[in-house]
Backbone as numpy.savetxt, mean C-alpha at the origin, in Angstrom:
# Nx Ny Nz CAx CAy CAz Cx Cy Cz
4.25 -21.91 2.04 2.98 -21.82 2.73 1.99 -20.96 1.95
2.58 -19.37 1.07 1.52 -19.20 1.00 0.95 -19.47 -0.77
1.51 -20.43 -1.44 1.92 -21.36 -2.57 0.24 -22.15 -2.10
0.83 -23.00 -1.05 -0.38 -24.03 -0.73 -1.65 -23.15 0.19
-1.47 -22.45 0.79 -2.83 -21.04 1.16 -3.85 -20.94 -0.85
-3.14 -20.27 -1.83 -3.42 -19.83 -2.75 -3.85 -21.23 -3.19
-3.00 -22.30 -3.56 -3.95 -23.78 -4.19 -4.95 -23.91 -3.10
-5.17 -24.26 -1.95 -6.36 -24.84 -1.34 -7.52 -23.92 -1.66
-7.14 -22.30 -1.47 -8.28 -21.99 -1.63 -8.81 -21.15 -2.67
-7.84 -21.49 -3.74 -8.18 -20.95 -5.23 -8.17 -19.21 -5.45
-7.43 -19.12 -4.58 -7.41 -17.24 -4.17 -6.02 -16.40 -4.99
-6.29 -15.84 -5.50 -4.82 -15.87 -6.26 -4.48 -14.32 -5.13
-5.27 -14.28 -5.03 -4.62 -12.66 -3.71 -3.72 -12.80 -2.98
-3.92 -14.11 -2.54 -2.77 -14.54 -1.37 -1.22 -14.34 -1.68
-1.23 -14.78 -3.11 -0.05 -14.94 -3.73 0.62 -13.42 -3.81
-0.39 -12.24 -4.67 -0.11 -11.07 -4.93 0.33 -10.56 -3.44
-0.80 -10.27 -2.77 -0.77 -9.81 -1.37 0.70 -9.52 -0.65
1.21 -11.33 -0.74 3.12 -11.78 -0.14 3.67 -11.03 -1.14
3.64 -11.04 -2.69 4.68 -10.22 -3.38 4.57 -8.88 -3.28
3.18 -8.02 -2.53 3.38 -7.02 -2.68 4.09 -6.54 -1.42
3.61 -7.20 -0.38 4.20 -6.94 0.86 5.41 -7.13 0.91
5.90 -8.33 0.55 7.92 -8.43 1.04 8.12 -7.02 0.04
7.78 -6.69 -1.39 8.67 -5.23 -1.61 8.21 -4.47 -0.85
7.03 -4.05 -0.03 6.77 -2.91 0.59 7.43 -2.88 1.95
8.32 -4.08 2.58 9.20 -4.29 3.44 10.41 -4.02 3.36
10.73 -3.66 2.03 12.03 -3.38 1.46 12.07 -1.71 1.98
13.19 -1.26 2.79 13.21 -0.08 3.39 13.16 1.01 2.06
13.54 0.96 1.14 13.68 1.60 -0.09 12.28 1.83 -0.50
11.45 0.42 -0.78 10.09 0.88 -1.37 9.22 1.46 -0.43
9.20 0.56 0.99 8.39 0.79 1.97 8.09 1.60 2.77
9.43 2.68 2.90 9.51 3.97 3.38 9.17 4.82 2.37
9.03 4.91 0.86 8.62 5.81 0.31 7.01 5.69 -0.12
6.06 4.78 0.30 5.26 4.45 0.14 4.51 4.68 1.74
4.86 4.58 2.94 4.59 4.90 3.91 4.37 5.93 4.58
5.56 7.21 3.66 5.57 8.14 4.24 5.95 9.44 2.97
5.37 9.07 1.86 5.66 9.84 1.39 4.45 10.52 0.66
4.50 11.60 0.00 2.73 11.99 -0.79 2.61 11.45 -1.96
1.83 11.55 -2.90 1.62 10.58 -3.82 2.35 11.67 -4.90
3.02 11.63 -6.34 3.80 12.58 -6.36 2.85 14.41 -7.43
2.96 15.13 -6.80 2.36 16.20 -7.21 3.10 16.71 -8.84
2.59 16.80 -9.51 3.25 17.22 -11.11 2.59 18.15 -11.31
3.59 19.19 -12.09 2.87 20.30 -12.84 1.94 20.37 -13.93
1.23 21.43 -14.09 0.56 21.05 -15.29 1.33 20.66 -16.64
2.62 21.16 -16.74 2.84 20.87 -17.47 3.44 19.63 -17.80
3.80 18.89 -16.71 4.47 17.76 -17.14 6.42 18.15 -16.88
6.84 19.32 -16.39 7.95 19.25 -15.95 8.59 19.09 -14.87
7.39 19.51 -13.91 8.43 19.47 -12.13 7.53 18.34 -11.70
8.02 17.43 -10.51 7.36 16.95 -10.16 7.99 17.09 -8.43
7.35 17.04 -7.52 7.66 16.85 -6.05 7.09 16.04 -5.41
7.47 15.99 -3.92 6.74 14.74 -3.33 7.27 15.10 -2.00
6.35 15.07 -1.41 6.77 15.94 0.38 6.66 14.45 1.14
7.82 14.14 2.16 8.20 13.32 3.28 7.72 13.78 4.52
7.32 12.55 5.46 6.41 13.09 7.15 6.57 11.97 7.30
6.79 12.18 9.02 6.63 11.05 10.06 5.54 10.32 9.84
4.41 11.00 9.48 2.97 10.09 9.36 2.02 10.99 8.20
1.94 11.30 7.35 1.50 11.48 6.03 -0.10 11.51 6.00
-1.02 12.29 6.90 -2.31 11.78 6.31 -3.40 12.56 5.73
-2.74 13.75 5.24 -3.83 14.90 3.94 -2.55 15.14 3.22
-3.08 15.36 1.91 -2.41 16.69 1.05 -2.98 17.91 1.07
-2.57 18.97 0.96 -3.43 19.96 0.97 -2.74 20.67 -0.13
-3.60 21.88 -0.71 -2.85 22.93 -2.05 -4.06 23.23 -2.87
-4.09 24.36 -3.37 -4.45 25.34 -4.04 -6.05 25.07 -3.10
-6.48 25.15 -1.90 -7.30 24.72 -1.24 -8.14 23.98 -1.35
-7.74 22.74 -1.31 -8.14 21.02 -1.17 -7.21 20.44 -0.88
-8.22 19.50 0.19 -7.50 18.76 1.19 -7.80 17.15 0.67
-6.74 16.92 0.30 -6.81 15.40 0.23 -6.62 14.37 0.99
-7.02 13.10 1.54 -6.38 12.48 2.52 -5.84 11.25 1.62
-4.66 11.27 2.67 -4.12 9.94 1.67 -4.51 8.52 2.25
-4.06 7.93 1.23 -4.64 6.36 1.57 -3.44 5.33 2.25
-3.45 5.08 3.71 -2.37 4.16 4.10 -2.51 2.33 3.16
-1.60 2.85 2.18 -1.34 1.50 1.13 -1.56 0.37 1.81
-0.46 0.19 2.72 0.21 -0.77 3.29 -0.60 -1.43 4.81
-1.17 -0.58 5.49 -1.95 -0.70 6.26 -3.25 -1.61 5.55
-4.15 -1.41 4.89 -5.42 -1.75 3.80 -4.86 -3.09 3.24
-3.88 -2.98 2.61 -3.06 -4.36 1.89 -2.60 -5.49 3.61
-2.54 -5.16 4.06 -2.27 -5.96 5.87 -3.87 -6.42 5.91
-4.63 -5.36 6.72 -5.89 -6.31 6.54 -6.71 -6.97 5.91
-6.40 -6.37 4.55 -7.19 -7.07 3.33 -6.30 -8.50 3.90
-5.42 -8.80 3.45 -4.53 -10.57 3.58 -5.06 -11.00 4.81
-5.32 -10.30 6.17 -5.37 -10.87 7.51 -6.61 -11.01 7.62
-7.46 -10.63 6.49 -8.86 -10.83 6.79 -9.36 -12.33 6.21
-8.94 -12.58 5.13 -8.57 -13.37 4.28 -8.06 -14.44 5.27
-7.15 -14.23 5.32 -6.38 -15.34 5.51 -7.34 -16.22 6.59
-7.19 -14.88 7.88 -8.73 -15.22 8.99 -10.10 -16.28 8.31
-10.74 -16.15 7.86 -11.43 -16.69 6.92 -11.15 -17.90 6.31
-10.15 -18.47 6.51 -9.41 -19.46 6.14 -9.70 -20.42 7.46
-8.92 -19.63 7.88 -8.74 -20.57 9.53 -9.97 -20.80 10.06
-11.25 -19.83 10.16 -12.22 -20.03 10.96 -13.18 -20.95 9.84
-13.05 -21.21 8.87 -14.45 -21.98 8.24 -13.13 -23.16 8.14
């Protein structure tokens, strides 16, 4: 289906979109991408960390607050918007 979505409407997103999503469904990728921070490295290039949460939505440190970006959420509506767009024209 989404083979013939991508030929009818010349969209190659459609295609990316499904491959990015089934790995981000994969409990392995999808939980560390859902809930994890993006990964913090030292200046120098030796430690690196990465802090885990129920729901993930600033970084904060050396005072700045970052907010993070829900990947997976953005990648859902981007396709459902799309796809929408399909169906209604």
């Amino acid at each position: 289906m989404v083979k013939k979505l991508t030929k009818m409407t010349h969209d190659e997103r459609f295609t990316d979109w499904y491959d990015w999503l089934s790995d981000a469904a994969h409990p392995a990728l999808g939980a560390r991408i859902a809930f994890a921070s993006p990964p913090i490295v030292h200046d120098s290039g030796a430690v690196m960390t990465r802090w885990y949460a129920r729901a993930p939505l600033s970084q904060e440190g050396g005072g700045k607050r970052e907010p993070l970006e829900p990947t997976i959420a953005l990648t859902v509506a981007d396709a459902l918007i799309a796809a929408g767009s399909v169906i209604t024209d």
